[in-house]
Short mmCIF file of C-alpha atoms in Angstrom, two decimals:
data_model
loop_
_atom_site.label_atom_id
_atom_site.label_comp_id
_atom_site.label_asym_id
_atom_site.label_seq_id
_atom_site.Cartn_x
_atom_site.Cartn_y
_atom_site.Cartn_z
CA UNK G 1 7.20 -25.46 51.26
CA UNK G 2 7.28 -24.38 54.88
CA UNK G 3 5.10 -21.20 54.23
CA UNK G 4 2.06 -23.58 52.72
CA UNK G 5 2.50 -25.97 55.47
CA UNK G 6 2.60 -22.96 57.97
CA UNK G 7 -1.19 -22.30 56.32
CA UNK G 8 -2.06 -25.74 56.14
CA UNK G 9 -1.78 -25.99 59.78
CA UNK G 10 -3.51 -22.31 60.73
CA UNK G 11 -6.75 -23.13 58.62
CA UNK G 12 -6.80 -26.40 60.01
CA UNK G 13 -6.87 -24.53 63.20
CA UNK G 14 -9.52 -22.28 62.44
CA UNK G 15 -11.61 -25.15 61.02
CA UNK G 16 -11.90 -26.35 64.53
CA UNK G 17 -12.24 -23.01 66.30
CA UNK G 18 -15.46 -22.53 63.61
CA UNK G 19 -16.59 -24.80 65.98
CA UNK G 20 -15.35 -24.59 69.35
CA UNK G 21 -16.53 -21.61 70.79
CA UNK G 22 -19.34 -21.46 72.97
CA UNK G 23 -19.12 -18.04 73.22
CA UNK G 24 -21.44 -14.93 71.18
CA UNK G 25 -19.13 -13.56 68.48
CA UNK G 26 -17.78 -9.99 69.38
CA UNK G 27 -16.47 -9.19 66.14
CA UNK G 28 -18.63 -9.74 62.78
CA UNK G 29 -17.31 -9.21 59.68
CA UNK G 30 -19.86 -9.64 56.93
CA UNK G 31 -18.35 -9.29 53.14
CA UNK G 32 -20.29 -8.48 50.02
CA UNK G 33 -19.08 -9.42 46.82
CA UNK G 34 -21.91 -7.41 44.38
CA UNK G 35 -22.74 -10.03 41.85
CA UNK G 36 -19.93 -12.52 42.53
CA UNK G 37 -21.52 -15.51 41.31
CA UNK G 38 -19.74 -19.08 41.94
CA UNK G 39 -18.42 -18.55 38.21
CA UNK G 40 -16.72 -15.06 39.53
CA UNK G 41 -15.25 -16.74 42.60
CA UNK G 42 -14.29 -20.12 40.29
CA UNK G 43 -12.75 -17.95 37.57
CA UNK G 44 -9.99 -15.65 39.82
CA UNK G 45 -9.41 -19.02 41.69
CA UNK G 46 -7.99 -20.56 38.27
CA UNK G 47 -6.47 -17.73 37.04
CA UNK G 48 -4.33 -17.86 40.43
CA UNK G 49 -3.26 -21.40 39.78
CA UNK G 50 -2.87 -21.35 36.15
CA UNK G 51 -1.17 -18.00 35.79
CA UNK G 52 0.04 -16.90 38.74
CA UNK G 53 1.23 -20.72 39.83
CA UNK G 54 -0.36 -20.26 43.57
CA UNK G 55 -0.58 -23.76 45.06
CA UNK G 56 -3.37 -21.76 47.78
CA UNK G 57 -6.76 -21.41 47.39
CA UNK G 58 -8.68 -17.76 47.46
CA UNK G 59 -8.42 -17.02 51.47
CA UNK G 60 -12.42 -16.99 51.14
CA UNK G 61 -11.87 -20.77 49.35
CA UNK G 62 -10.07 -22.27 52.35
CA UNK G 63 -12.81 -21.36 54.98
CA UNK G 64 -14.09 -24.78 56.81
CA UNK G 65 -17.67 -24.33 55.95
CA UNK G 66 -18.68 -23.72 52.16
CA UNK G 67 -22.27 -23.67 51.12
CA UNK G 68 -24.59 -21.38 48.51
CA UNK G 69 -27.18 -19.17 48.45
CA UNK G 70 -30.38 -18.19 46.80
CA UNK G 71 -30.89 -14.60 46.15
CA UNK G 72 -34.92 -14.72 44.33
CA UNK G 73 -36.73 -11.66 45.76
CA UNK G 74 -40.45 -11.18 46.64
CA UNK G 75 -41.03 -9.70 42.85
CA UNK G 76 -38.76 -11.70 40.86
CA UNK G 77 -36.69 -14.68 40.45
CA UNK G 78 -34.05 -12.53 39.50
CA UNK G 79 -33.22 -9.97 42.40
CA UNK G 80 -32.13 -6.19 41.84
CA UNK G 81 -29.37 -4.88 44.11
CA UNK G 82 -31.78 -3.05 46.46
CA UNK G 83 -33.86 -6.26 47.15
CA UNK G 84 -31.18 -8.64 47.79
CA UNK G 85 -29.35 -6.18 49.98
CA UNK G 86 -32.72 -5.77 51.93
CA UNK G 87 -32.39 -9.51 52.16
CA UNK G 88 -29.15 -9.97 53.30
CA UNK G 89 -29.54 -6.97 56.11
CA UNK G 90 -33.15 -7.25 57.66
CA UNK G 91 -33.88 -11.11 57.00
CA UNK G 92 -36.45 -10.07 54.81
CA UNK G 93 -37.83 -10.70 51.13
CA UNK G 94 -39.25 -6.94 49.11
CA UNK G 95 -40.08 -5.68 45.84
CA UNK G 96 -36.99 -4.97 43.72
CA UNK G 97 -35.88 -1.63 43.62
CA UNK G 98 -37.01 -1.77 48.12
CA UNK G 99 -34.56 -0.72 50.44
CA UNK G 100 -34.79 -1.93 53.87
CA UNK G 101 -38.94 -2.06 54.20
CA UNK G 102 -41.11 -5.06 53.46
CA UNK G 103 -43.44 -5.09 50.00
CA UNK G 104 -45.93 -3.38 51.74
CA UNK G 105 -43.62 -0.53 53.29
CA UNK G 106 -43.44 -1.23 56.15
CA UNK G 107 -39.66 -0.64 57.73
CA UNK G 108 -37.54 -3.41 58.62
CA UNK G 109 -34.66 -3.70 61.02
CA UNK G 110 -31.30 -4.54 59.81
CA UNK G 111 -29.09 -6.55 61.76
CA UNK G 112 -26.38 -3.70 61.68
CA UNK G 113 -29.18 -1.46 63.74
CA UNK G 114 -29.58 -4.15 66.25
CA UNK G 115 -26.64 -4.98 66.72
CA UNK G 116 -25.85 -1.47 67.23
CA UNK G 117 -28.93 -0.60 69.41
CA UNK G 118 -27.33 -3.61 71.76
CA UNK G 119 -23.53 -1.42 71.86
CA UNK G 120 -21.58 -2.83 69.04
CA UNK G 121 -19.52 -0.59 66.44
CA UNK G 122 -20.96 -0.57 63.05
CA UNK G 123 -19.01 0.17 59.84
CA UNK G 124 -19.90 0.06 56.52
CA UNK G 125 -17.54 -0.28 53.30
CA UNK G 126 -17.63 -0.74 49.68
CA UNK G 127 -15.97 0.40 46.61
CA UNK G 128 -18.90 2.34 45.23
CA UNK G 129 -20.68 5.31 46.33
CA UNK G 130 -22.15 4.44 49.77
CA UNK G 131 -25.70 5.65 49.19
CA UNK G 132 -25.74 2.40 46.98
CA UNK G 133 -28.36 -0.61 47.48
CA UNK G 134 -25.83 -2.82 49.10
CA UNK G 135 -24.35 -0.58 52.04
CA UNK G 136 -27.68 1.97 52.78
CA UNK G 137 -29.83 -1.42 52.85
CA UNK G 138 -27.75 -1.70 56.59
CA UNK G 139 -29.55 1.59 57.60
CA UNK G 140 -32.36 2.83 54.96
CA UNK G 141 -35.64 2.65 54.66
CA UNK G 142 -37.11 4.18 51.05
CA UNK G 143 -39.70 2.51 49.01
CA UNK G 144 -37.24 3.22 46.01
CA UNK G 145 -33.35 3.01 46.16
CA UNK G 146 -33.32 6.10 43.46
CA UNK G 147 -33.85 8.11 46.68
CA UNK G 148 -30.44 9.66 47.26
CA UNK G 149 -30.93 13.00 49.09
CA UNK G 150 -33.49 10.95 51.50
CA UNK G 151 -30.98 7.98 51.72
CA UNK G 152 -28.08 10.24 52.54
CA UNK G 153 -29.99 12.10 55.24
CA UNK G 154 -30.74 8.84 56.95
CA UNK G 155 -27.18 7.48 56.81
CA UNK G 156 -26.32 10.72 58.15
CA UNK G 157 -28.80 10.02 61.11
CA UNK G 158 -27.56 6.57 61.50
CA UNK G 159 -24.78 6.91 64.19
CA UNK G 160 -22.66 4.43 63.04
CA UNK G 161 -18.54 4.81 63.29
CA UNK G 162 -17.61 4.55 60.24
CA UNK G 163 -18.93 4.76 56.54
CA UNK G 164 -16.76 4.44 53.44
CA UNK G 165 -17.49 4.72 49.49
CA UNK G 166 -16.86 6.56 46.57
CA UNK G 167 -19.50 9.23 46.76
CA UNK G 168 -22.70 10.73 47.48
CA UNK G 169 -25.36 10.95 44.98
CA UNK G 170 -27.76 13.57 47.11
CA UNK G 171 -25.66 16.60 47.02
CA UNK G 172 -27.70 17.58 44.19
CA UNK G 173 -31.02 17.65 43.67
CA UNK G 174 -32.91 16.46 40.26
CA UNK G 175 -32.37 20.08 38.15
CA UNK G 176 -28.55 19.85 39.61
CA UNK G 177 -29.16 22.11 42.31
CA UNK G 178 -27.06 21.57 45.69
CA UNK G 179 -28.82 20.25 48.35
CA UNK G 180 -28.18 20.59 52.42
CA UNK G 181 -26.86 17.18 53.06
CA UNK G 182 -23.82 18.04 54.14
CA UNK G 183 -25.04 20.21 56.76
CA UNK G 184 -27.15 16.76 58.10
CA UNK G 185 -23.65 15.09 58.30
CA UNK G 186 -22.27 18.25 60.32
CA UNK G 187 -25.04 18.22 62.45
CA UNK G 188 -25.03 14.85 63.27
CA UNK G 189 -21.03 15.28 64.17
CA UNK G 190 -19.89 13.18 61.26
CA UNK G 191 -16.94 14.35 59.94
CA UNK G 192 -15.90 13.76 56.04
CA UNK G 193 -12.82 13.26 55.39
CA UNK G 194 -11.72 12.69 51.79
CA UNK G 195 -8.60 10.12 51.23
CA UNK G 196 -7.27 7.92 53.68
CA UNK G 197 -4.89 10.92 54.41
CA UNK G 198 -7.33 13.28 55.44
CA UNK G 199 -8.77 10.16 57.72
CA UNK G 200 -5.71 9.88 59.52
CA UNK G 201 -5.53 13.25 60.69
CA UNK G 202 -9.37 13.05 62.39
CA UNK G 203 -9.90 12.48 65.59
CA UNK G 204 -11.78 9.30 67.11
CA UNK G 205 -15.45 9.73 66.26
CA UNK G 206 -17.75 9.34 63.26
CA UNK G 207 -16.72 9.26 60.27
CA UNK G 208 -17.61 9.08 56.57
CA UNK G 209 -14.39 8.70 54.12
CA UNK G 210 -15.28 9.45 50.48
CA UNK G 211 -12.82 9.69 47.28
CA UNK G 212 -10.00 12.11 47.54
CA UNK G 213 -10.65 15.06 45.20
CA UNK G 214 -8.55 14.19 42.56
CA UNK G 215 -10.56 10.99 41.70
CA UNK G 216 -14.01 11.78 39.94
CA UNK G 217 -15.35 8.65 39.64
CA UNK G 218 -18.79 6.69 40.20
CA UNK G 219 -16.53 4.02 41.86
CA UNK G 220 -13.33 4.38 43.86
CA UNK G 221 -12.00 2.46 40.82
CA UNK G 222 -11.38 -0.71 38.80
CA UNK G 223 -7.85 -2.74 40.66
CA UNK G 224 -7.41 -3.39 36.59
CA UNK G 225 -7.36 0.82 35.19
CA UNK G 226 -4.08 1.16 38.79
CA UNK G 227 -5.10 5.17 39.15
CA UNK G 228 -3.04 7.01 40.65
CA UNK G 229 -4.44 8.61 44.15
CA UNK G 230 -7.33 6.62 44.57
CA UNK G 231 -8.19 3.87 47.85
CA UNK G 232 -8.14 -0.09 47.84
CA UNK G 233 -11.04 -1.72 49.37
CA UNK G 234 -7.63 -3.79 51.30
CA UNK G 235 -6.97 -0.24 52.68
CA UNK G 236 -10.20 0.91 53.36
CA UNK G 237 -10.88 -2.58 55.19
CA UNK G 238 -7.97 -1.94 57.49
CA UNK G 239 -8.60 1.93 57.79
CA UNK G 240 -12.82 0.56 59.26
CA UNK G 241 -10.69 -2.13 61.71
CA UNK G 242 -8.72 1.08 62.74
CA UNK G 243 -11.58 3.39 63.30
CA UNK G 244 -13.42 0.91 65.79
CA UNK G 245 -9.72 0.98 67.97
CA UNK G 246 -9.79 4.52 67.85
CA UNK G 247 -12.96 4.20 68.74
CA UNK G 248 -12.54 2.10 71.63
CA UNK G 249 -15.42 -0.68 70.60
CA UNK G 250 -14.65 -3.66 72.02
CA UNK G 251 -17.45 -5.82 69.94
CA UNK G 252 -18.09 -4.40 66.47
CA UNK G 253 -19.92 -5.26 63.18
CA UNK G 254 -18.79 -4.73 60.07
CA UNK G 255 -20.05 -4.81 56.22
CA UNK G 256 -17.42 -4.54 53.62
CA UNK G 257 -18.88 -4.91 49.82
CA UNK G 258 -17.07 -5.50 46.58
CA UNK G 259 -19.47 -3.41 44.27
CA UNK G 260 -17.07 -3.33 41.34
CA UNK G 261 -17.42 -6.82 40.66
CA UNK G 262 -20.88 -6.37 40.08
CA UNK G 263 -19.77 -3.21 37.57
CA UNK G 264 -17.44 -5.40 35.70
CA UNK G 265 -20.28 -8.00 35.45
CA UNK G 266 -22.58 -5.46 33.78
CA UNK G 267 -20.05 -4.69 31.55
CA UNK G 268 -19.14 -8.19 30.77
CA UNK G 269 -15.42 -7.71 31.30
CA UNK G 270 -13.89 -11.02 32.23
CA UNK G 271 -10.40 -9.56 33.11
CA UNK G 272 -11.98 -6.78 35.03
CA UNK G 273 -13.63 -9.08 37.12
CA UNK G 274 -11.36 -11.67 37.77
CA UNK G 275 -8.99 -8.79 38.86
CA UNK G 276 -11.73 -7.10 41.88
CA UNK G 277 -12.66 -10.66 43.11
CA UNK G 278 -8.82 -10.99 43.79
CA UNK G 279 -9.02 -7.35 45.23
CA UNK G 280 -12.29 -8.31 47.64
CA UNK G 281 -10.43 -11.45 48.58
CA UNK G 282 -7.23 -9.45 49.67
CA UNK G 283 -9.76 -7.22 51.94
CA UNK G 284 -10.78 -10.12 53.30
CA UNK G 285 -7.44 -10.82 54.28
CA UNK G 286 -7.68 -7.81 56.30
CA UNK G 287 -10.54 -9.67 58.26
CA UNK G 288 -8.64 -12.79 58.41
CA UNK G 289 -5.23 -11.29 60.20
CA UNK G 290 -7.83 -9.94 62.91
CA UNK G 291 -9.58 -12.69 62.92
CA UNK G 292 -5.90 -15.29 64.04
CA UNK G 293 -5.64 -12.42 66.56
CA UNK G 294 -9.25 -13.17 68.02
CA UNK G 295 -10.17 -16.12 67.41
CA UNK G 296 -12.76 -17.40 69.79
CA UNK G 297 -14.63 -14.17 69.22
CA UNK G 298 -14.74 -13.65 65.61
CA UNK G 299 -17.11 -14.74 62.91
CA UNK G 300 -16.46 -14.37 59.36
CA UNK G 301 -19.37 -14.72 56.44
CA UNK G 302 -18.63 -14.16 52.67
CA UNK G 303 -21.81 -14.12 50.38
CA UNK G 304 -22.78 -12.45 47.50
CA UNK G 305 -25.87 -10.36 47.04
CA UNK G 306 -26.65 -12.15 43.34
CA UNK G 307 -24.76 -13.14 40.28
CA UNK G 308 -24.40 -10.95 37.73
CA UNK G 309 -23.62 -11.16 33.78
CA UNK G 310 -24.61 -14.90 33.65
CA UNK G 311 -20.57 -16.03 33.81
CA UNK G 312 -19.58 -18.66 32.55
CA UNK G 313 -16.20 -20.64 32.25
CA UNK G 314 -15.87 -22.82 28.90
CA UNK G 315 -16.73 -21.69 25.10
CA UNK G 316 -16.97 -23.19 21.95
CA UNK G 317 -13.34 -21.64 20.76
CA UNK G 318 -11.28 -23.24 23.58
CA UNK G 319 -12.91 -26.51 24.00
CA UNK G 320 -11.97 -28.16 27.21
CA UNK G 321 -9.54 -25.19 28.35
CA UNK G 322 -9.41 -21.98 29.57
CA UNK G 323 -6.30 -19.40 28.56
CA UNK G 324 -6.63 -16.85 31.13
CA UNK G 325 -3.44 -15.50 30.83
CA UNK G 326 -4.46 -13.89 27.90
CA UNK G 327 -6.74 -11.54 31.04
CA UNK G 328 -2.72 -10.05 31.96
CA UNK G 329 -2.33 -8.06 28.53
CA UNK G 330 -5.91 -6.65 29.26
CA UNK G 331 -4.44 -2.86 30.85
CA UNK G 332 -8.00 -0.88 31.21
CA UNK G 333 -11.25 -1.27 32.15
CA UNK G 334 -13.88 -1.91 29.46
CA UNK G 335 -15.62 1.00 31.24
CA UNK G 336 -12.85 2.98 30.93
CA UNK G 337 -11.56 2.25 27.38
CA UNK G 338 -15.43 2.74 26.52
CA UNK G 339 -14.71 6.64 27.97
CA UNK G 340 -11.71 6.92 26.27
CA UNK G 341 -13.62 6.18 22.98
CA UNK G 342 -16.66 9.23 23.67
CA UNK G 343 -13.53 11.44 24.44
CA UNK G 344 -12.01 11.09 21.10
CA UNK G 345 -15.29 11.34 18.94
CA UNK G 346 -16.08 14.70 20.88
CA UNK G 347 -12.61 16.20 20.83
CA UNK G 348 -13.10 16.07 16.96
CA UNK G 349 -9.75 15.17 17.28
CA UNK G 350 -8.61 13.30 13.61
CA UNK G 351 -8.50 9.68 15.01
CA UNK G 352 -7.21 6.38 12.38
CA UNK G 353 -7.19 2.78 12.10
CA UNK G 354 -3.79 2.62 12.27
CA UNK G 355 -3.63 4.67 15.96
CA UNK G 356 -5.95 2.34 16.77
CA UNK G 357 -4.34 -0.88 16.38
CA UNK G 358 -1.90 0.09 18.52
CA UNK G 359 -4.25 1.54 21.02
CA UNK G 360 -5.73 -2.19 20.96
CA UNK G 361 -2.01 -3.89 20.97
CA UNK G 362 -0.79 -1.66 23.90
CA UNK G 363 -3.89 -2.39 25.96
CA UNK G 364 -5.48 -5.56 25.33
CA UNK G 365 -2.47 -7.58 23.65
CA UNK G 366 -4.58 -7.64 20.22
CA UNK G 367 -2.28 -9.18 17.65
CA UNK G 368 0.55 -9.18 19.89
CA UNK G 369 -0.79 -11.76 21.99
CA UNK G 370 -3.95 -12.67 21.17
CA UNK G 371 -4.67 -14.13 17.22
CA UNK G 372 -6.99 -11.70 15.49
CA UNK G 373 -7.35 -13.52 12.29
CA UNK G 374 -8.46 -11.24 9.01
CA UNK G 375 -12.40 -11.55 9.24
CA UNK G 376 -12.09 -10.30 12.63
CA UNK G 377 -9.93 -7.65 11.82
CA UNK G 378 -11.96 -6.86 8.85
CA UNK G 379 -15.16 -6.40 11.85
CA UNK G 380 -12.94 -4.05 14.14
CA UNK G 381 -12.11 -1.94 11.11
CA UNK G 382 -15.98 -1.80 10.31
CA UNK G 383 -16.64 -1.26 13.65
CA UNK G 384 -14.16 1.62 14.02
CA UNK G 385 -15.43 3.13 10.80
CA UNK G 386 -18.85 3.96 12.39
CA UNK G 387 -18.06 4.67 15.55
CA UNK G 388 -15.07 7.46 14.50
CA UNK G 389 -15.79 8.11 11.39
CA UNK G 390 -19.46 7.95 10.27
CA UNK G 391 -20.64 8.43 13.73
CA UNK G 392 -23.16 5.88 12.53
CA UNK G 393 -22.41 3.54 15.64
CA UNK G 394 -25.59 2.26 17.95
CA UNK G 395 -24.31 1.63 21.68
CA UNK G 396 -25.15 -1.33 23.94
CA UNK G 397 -26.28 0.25 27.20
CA UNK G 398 -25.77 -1.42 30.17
CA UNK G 399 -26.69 -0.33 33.67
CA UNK G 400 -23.68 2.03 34.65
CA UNK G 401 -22.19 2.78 31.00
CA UNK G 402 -22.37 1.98 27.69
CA UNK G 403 -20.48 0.32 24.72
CA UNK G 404 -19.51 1.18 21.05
CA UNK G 405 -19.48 -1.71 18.56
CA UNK G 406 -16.06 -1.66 18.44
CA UNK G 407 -15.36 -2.18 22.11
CA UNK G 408 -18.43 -4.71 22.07
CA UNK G 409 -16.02 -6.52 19.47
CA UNK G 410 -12.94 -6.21 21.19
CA UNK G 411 -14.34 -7.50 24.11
CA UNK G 412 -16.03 -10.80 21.84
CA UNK G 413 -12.19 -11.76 20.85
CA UNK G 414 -10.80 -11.56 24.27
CA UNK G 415 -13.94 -13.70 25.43
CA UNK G 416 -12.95 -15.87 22.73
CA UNK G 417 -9.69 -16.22 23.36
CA UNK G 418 -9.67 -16.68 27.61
CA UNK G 419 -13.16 -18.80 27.67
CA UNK G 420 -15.32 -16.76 29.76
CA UNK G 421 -18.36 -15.78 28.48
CA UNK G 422 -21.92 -14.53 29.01
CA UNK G 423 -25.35 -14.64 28.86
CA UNK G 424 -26.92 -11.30 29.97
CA UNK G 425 -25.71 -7.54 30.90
CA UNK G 426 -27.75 -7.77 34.02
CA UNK G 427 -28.09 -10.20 37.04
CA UNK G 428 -29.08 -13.91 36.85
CA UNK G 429 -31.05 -15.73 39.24
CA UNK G 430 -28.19 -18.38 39.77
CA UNK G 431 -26.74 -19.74 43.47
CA UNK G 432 -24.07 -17.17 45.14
CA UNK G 433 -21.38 -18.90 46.85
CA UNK G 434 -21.59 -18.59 51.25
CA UNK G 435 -18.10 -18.83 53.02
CA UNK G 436 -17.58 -18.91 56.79
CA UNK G 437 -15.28 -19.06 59.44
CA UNK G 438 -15.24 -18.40 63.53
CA UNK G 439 -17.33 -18.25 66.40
CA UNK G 440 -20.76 -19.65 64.58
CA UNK G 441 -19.95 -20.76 60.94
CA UNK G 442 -21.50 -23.81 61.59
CA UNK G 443 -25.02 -21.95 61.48
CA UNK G 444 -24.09 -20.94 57.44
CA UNK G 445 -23.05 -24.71 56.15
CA UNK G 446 -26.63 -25.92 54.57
CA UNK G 447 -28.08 -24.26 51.86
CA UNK G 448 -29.57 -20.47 52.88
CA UNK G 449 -31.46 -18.29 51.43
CA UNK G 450 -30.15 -14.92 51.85
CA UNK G 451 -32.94 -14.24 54.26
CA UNK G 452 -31.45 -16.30 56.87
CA UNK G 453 -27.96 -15.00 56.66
CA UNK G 454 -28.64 -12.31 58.70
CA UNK G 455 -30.31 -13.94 61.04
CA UNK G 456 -28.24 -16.96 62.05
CA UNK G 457 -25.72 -14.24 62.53
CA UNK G 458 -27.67 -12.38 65.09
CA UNK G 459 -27.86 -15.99 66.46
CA UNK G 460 -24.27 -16.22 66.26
CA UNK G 461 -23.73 -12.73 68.41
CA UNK G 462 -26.32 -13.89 71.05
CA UNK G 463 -29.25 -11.39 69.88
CA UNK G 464 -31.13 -13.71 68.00
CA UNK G 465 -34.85 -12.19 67.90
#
């Protein structure tokens, strides 16, 4: 009782320091969620109250100013990653599939650059590889986002502090060949370090912090698949916060993006998504601690580049309900237990029904917890049948993997079962949720479109143009 009166009290506090300062913000913190649609955001908020009994809102929930977005780009109603990141970064609308110039090519500023070019720290963080729309939209300029070797040569040229992902995509060129990026970081005296325990052994200085070795991964992982070795966006968060003390910046911006969310949307995988908005929010927890420690110099923004999977709360099977607990027996990633599917049927390996079933029990709660009445089973078994044993199966490709019947079906009965649902593997053109708080939030409470975001925060930090 006392702790939720304790937080009662502090965000009533910080609702009226959102407004009290007359002050420029010092410290920005601008957070991402890739595709987090209000659905996203409204779906791990209900799973913390109905299964997890949390009488607190999402952190990102209890902010004093709570508005939407809309994310249409200059080509489309529905925006690509690349476009909407331009948006949200330089203030302006482009083609999809545009990083960080206007339609006509021309290259636009991003408020991380001015803010930078005026003597704050810039970082950059997100849970995929950081030659991605979101994060090189803060300092790119390509006419297509494909651009990778080009892309990583600029963000080696950008001179911010700090830079965080999964990856690079431009260490090899089109036929596989290595390229020379690295030798662009080296020259530009950015050191690599890979694993937050090689970054604690580097010096102050510039820095970009990629996977350890022993994860091999597109991402830096799905919170759902727990592997072993590999960084939290939470940690990664307070690692960037670290880097600008070490650094001695005493005004800093920083981006930090969710981009599995937005993988977990393309894949239509409720649980998986429910489980990295949770993740993003505890990042921006990170933010938050910094933020009671700096109060009257902090501003806070949580958007969403665009909404993606079409998400939806409510189906025909549950009726007025939702059973998200059912989201707890889900142990893997539908990306992953897709994987684990292509390793079997090219092992050769002698695979059966039976091993199944308690492949599908162990991970997803299948019969154990979830009903799976005998014309479903009957379409798993089909299902099974041509993916391991006729090798007659037809995928569902999404953007960043792609599906077997059976785990298409698997994924149908858990849908069933929980509520969610979907209307598309790709993004929608629907609202994307805006949360503020600090020096400035005031600026975000009407309705923006994601061009203005980054311009009523330059407004915030004094440097409006």
């Amino acid at each position: 009782m006392f702790r939720r009166f304790f937080t009662i009290l502090m965000l009533s506090a910080s609702a009226v320091l959102a407004f009290a300062s007359d002050q420029p913000a010092r410290y920005v913190f601008y957070f991402i969620g890739d595709g987090m649609g209000m659905a996203h955001a409204m779906a791990a908020q209900v799973y913390e109250r109905t299964v997890r009994g949390s009488e607190e809102p999402l952190l990102m929930m209890s902010f004093p100013i709570t508005s939407a977005s809309t994310t249409h780009s200059a080509s489309s109603p529905v925006t690509d990653s690349a476009a909407a990141g331009t948006a949200l970064s330089t203030g302006v609308k482009t083609r999809n599939g545009m990083l960080g110039m206007s339609p006509d090519t021309i290259a636009e500023t991003s408020v991380a650059r001015i803010l930078a070019d005026n003597g704050f720290g810039v970082a950059l963080v997100t849970s995929v590889p950081p030659d991605d729309a979101t994060p090189c939209a803060f300092y790119a300029h390509v006419p297509s986002r494909g651009m990778y070797y080009e892309i990583g040569r600029q963000m080696a040229e950008s001179g911010y502090d700090f830079i965080a992902g999964s990856n690079l995509r431009g260490l090899k060129d089109k036929k596989g060949q290595p390229t020379d990026l690295l030798e662009h970081f080296a020259a530009n005296n950015v050191a690599i370090a890979h694993g937050l325990d090689q970054l604690a052994d580097l010096p102050a200085g510039k820095v970009l912090l990629l996977n350890p070795p022993s994860i091999d991964y597109h991402q830096i992982h799905f919170t759902i698949d727990s592997i072993p070795g590999a960084m939290t966006l939470p940690d990664m968060t307070a690692a960037a916060i670290r880097r600008m003390e070490d650094n001695g910046r005493d005004r800093f911006f920083m981006m930090v993006e969710g981009g599995n969310i937005d993988y977990g949307g393309h894949a239509n995988d409720g649980g998986t998504i429910i489980k990295e908005v949770i993740n993003f929010n505890q990042a921006l927890r990170e933010a938050y601690e910094f933020y009671l420690r700096h109060p009257e110099e902090t501003l806070i923004i949580v958007t969403a580049d665009h909404e993606t999977g079409g998400m939806g709360l409510g189906n025909n099977s549950v009726g007025y309900d939702l059973h998200l607990q059912y989201i707890d027996y889900q142990k893997i990633s539908k990306d992953r237990f897709a994987e684990y599917c292509r390793d079997i049927v090219n092992s050769n390996t002698p695979f059966t029904w039976e091993e199944m079933k308690e492949v599908l029990k162990d991970n997803f709660g299948l019969w154990k917890a979830i009903p799976v009445d005998e014309n479903r089973e009957l379409r798993l078994k089909e299902e099974f049948d041509q993916a391991f044993i006729s090798h007659s199966d037809k995928e569902n490709k999404t953007l960043y993997n792609s599906f077997n019947g059976l785990t298409e079906e698997i994924f149908h009965i858990i849908d069933s079962a929980t509520g969610l649902g979907f209307t598309t593997n790709n993004h929608s053109g629907g609202l994307v949720p805006v949360y503020a708080i600090g020096v400035g939030a005031d600026l975000f409470a009407p309705l923006n479109d994601n061009t203005e975001i980054p311009k009523k925060i330059l407004k915030a930090t004094g440097y409006a143009e």
